[in-house]
Coordinates of C-alpha atoms in Angstrom, one line a residue:
X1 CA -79.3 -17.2 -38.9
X2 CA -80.2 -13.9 -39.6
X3 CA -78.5 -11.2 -41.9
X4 CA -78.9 -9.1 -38.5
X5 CA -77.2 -12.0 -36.3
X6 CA -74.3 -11.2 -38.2
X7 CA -73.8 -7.8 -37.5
X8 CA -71.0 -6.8 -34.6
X9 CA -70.7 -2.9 -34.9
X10 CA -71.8 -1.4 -31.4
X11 CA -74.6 0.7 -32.3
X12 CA -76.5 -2.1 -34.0
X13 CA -76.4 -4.3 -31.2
X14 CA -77.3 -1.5 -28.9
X15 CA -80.6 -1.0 -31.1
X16 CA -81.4 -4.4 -32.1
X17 CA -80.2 -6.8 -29.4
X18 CA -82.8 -8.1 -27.4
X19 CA -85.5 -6.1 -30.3
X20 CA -86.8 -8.8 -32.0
X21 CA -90.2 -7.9 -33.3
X22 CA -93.2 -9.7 -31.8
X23 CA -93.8 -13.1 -32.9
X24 CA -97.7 -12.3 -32.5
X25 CA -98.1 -9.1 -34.1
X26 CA -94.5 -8.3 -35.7
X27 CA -94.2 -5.3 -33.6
X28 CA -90.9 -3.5 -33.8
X29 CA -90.8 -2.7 -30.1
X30 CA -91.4 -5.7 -28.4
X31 CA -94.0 -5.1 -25.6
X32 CA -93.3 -4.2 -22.0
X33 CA -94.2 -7.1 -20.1
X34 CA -95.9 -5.6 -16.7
X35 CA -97.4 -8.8 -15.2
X36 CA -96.5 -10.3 -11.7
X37 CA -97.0 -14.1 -12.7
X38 CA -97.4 -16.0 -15.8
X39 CA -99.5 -19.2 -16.3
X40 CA -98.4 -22.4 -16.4
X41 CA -99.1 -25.2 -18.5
X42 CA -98.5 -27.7 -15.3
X43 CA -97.0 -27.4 -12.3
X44 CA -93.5 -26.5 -13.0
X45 CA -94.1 -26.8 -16.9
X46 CA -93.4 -22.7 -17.6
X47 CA -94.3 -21.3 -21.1
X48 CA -90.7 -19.8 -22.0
X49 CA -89.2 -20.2 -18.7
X50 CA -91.5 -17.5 -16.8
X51 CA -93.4 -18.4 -13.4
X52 CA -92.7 -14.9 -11.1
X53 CA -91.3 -11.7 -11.9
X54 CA -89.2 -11.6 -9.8
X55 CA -87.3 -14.9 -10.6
X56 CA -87.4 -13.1 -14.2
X57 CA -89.5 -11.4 -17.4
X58 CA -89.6 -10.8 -21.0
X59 CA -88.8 -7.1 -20.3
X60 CA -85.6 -8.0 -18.1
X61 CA -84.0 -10.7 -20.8
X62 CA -84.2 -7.9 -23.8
X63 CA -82.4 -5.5 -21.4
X64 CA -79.5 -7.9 -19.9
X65 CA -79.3 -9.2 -23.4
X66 CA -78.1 -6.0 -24.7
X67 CA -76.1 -5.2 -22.0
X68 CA -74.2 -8.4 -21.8
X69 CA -73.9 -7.5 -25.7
X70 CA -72.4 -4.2 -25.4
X71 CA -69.6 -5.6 -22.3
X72 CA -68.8 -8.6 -23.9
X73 CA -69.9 -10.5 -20.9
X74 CA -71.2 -14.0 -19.8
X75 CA -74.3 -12.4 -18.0
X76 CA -75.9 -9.6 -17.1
X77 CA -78.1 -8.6 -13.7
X78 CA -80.5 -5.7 -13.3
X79 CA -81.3 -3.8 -10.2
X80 CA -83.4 -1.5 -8.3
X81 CA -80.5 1.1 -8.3
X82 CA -76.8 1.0 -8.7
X83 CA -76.3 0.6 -5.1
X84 CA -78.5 -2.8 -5.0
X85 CA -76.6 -3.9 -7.8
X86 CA -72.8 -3.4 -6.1
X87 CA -74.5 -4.6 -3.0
X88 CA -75.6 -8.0 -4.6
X89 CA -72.4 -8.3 -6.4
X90 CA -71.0 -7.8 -3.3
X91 CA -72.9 -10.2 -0.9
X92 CA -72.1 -13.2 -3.7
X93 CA -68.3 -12.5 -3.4
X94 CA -67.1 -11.7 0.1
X95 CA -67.7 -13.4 3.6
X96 CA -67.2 -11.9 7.0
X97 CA -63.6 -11.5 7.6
X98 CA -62.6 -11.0 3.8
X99 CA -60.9 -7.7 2.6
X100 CA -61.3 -5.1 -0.2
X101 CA -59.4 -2.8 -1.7
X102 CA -61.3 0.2 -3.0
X103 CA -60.4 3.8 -4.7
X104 CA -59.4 6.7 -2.5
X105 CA -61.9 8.4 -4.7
X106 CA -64.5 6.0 -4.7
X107 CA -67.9 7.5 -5.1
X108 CA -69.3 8.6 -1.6
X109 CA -72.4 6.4 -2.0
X110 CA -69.8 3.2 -2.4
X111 CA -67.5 4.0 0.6
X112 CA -70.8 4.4 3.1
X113 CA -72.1 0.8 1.7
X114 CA -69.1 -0.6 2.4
X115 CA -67.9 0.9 5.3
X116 CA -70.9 1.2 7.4
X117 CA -73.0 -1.8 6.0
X118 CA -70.4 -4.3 5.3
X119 CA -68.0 -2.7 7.8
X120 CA -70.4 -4.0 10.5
X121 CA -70.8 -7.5 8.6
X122 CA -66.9 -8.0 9.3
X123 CA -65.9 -6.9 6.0
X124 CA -62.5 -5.2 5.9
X125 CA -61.3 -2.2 3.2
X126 CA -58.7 -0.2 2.2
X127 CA -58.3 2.3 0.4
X128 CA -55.5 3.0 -2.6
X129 CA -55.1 5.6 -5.1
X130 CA -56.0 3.5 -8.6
X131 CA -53.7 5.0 -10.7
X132 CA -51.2 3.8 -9.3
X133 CA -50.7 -0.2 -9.5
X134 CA -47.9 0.1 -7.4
X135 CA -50.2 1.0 -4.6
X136 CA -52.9 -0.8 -5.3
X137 CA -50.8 -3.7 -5.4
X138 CA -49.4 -2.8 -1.3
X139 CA -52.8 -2.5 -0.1
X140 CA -54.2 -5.7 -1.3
X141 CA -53.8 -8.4 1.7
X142 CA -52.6 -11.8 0.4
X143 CA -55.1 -14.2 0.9
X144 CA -57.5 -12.5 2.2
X145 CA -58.3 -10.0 -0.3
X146 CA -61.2 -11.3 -2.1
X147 CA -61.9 -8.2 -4.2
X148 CA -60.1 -5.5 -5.9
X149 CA -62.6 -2.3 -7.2
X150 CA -61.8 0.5 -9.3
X151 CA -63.4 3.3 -11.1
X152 CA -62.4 4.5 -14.4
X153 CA -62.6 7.2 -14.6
X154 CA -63.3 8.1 -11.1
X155 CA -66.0 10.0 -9.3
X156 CA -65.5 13.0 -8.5
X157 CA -62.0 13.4 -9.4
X158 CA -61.5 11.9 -12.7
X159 CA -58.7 9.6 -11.7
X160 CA -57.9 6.9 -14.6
X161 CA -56.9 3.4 -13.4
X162 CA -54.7 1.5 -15.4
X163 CA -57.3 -1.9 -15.9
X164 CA -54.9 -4.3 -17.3
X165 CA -52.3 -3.6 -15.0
X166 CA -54.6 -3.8 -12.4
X167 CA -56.2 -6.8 -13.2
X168 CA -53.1 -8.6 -13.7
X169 CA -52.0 -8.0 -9.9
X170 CA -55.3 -9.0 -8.6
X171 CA -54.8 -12.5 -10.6
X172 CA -51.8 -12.5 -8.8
X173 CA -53.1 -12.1 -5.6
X174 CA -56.5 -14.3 -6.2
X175 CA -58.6 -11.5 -6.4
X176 CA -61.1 -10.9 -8.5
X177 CA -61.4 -7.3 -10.5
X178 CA -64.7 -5.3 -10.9
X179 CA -64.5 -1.6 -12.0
X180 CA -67.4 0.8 -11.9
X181 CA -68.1 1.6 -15.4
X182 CA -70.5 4.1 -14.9
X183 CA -68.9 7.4 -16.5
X184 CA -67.2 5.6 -19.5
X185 CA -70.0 3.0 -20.4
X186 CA -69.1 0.2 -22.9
X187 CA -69.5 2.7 -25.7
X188 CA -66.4 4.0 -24.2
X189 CA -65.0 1.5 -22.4
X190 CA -65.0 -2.2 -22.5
X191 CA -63.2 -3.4 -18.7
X192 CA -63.5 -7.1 -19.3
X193 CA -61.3 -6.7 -22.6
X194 CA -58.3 -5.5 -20.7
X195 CA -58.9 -8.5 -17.7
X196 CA -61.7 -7.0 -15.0
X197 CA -63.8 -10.0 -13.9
X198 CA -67.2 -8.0 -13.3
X199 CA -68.6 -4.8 -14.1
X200 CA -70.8 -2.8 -12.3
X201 CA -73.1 0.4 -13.6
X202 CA -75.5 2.6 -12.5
X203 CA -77.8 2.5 -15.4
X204 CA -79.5 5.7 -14.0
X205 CA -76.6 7.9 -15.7
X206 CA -75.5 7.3 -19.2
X207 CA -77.0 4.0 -20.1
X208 CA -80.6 5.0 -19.4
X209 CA -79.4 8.5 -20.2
X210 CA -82.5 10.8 -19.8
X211 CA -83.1 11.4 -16.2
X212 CA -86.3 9.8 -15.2
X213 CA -85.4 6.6 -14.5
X214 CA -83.7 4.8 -11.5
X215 CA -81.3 1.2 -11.9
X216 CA -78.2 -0.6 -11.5
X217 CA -76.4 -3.8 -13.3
X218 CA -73.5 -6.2 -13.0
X219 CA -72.0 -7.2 -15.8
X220 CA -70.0 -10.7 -15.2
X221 CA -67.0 -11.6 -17.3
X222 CA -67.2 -15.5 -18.9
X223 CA -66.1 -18.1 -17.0
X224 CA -65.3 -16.2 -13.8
X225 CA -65.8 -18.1 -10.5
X226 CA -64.8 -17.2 -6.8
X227 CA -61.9 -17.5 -4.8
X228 CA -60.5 -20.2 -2.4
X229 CA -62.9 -23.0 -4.0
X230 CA -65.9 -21.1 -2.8
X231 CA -69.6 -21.9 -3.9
X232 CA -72.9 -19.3 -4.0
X233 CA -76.5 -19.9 -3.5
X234 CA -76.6 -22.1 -6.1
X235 CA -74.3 -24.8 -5.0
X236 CA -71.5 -23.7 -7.9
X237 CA -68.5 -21.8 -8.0
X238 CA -69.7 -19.5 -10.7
X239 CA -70.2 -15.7 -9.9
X240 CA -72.9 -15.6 -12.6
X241 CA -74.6 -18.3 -10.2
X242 CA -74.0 -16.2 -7.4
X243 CA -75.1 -12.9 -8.7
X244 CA -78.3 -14.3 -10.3
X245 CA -79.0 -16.2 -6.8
X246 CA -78.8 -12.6 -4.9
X247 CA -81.1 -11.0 -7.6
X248 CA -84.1 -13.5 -7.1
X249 CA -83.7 -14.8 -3.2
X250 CA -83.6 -10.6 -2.3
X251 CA -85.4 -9.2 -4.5
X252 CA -83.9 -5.9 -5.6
X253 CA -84.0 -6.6 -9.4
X254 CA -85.6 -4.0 -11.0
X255 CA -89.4 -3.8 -12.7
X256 CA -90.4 -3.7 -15.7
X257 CA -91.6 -0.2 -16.4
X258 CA -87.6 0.9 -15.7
X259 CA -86.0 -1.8 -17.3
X260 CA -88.1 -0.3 -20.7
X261 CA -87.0 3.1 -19.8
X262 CA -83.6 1.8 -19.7
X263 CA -84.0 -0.3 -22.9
X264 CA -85.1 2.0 -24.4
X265 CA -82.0 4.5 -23.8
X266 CA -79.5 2.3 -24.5
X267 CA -80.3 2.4 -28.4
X268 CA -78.8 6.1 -28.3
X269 CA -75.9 5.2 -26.0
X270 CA -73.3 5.2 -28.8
X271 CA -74.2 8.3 -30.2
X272 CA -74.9 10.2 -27.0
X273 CA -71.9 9.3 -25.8
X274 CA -70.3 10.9 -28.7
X275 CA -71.5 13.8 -28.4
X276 CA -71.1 14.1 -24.3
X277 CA -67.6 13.7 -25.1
X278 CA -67.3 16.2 -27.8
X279 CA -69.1 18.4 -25.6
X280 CA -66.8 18.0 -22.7
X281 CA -63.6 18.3 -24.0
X282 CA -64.3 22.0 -25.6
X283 CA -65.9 22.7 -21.5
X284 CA -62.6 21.5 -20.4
X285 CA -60.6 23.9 -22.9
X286 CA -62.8 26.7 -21.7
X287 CA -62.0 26.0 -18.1
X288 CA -58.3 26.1 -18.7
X289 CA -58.2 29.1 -20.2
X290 CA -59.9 30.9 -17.6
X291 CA -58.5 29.1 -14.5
X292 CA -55.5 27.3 -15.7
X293 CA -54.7 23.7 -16.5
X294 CA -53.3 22.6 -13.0
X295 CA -57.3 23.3 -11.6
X296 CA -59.1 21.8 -14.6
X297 CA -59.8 17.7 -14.0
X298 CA -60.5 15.7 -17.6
X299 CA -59.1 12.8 -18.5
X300 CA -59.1 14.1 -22.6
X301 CA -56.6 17.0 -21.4
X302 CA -53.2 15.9 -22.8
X303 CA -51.7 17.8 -19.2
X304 CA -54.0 14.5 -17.2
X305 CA -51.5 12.3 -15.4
X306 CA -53.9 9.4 -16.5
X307 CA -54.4 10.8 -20.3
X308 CA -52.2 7.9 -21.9
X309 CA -54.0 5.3 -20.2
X310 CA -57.3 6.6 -20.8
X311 CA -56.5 7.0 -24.7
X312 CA -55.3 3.6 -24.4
X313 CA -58.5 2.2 -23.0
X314 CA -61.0 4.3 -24.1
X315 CA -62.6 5.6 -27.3
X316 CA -63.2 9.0 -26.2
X317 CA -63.1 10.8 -22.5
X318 CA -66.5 11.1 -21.8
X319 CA -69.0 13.6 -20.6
X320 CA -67.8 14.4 -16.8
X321 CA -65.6 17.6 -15.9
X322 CA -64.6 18.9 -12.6
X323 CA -62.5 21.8 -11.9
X324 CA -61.2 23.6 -8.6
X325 CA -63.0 26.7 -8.1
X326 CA -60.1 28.1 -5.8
X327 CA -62.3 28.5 -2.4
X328 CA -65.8 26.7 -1.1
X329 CA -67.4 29.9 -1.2
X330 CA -66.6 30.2 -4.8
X331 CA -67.7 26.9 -5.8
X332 CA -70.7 27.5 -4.2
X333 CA -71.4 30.3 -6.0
X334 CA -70.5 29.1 -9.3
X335 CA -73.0 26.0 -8.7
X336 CA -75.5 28.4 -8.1
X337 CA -75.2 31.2 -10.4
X338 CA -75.3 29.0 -14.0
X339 CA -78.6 29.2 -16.0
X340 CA -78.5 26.2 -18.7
X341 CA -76.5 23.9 -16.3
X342 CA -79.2 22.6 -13.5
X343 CA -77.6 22.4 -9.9
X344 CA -78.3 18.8 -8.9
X345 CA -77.0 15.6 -7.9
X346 CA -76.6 12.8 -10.4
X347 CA -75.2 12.7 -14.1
X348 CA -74.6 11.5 -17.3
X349 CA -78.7 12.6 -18.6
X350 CA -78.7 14.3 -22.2
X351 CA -79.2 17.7 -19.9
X352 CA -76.1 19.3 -18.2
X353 CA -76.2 19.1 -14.6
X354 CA -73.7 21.1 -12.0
X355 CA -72.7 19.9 -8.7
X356 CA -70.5 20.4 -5.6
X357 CA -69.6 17.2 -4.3
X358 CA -68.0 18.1 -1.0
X359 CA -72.0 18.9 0.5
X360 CA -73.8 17.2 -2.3
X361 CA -72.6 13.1 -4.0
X362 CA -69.7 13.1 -1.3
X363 CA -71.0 14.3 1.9
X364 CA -70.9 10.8 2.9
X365 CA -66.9 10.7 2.8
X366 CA -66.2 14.0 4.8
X367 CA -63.8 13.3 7.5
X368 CA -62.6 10.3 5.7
X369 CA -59.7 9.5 4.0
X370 CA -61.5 9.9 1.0
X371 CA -62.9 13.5 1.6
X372 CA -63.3 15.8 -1.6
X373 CA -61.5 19.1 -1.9
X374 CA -63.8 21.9 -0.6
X375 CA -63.3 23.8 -3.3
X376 CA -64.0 21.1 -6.4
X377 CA -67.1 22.0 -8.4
X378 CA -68.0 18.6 -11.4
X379 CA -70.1 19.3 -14.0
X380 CA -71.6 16.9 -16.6
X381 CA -72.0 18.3 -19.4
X382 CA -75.3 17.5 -21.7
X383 CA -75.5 17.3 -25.3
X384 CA -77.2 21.0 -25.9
X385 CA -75.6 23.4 -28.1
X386 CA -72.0 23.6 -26.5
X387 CA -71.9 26.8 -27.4
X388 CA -74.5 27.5 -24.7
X389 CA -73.2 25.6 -22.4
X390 CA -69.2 27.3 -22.4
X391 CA -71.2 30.9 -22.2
X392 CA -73.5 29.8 -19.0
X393 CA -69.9 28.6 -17.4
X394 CA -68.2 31.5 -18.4
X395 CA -71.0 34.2 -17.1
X396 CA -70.4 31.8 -13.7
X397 CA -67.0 31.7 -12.7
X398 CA -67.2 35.4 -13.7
X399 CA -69.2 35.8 -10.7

């Protein structure tokens, strides 16, 4: 074994798992695989396990390696987006007539897969506000309740659900767990440690962490298998099975060229995220003093109904703000009046980006029970000088 092999502090294996240097050339970064196909020896006989990309590559292992890594998961699946990765995760779990519970501030992108894809599949939801077991608990339908999703924190509204509580009374129910990792990441956050059965992220924020690349993964928790004595693709009860059988037979895993990208990202995670956090918590101090604490949305603030549970499960808060502007007019203005913060959709990229939900991420939930306020601006807030960034706010809202 290798001295490296050895090594368990998080930012090592975010840098070196799946990094072994070339065998061929004893190149530090291993090369990005971009080929369709891969010869074989003879029919059937693969040279390390390759035949098609899209059954698998070089380039995907290194990535789900690390990733499984980071979780502390069984496997790992990469996608096309985030949404092809909750969709797969979701087609290898539920049948027609089955039942999910899902946040009352899920993100808008979640609710309209659910709702008007799998709505017409015969897929049944509800949604609960996760932080609060209690409730979570009175919307899930015993035994036919299949799965129980949360996000932690939430999108838009920061929400903090309570994972171990959570996953105890979806156990209870035979329902498996998966929570939307997205804005915590496992530098942050590790869900299967506290009980969740899957994880799901969209590796376009924080884990590829620059902007210019597009993905999705599901992160499955050892030994999980699905409910009622059900079996996947594969012929086994295992939702690792399962998931891996929805990445090859439809085809959404993603290429190689991203999966790099992505790679490539994650070696900063832990330190990025650092810094997004430290970033975000002076943002939020700034925003209290000039609009108060009831209008000023971070988990970090000691005044967050959710701010034991985060501190409990999380390292840090993050990098995601939002705030209450007072009036849509006002948040429109502020969106549009910063200089350093870009208005755009999307998040957790090293630049900050501003946002108002209720026409931009969440358009897709108005007249819904899980409509946004009209007046809620979020902000993710980069790693630039913070400085910089509590000035461009400030000269905002003064607007």
């Amino acid at each position: 074994m290798r001295e490296r092999d050895k090594m368990s502090g998080f930012a090592t294996r975010a840098i070196h798992e799946g990094q072994e240097p070339d065998p061929s050339t004893g190149a530090v970064i291993p090369p990005l695989y971009l080929s369709s196909t891969y010869a074989q020896e003879r029919v059937g006989e693969m040279r390390a396990g390759y035949d098609y990309a899209r059954a698998g590559h070089p380039t995907r292992t290194a990535f789900e390696s690390v990733l499984t890594a980071l979780e502390g998961g069984e496997a790992t699946y990469s996608f096309a987006s985030g949404l092809a990765a909750e969709d797969a995760l979701l087609r290898a779990v539920l049948r027609p007539g089955d039942h999910i519970v899902i946040p009352s501030d899920a993100y808008g992108g979640t609710y309209r897969l659910l709702s008007r894809i799998y709505g017409e599949w015969g897929i049944e939801l509800t949604a609960a506000n996760s932080s609060n077991p209690d409730e979570v608990a009175s919307a899930i339908r015993p035994g036919q309740t299949k799965l129980v999703w949360v996000e932690t924190p939430s999108n838009p509204l920061l929400g903090i659900a309570d994972i171990a509580a959570i996953a105890a009374i979806s156990k209870d129910a035979g329902a498996l767990l998966v929570v939307d990792n997205t804005f915590a990441t496992p530098a942050l956050q590790r869900p299967l440690e506290f009980g969740a059965d899957a994880v799901v992220h969209s590796t376009t924020k924080y884990i590829g962490g620059h902007s210019d690349v597009i993905g999705g993964a599901v992160v499955i928790g050892r030994g999980v298998e699905l409910t009622d004595g059900r079996n996947g693709g594969t012929g086994t009860p295992s939702v690792a099975d399962a998931v891996k059988f929805q990445q090859f037979a439809a085809g959404a895993g993603q290429g190689p060229l991203d999966l790099y990208l992505t790679h490539r990202g994650i070696k900063t995670l832990d330190v990025r995220m650092a810094r997004h956090s430290e970033n975000a918590a002076v943002v939020a101090d700034a925003l209290v003093e000039w609009l108060g604490a009831d209008r000023v949305l971070y988990p970090g603030l000691a005044g967050h109904p959710g701010h034991e549970i985060a501190a409990r499960q999380m390292s840090s808060f993050g990098g995601m703000v939002s705030f209450l502007a007072g009036s849509p007019e006002r948040a429109r203005r502020i969106v549009e009046s910063t200089k350093v913060f870009t208005l755009a959709e999307s998040l957790g990229g090293v630049e900050s980006l501003i946002e108002y939900p209720y026409a931009m991420t969440h358009a897709s939930v108005v007249g819904s029970q899980l409509e946004v306020p009209h007046d809620l601006v979020r902000v993710s807030v980069g790693i630039e000088t913070v400085a910089d960034l509590v000035a461009d706010l400030e000269q905002a809202i003064a607007k």
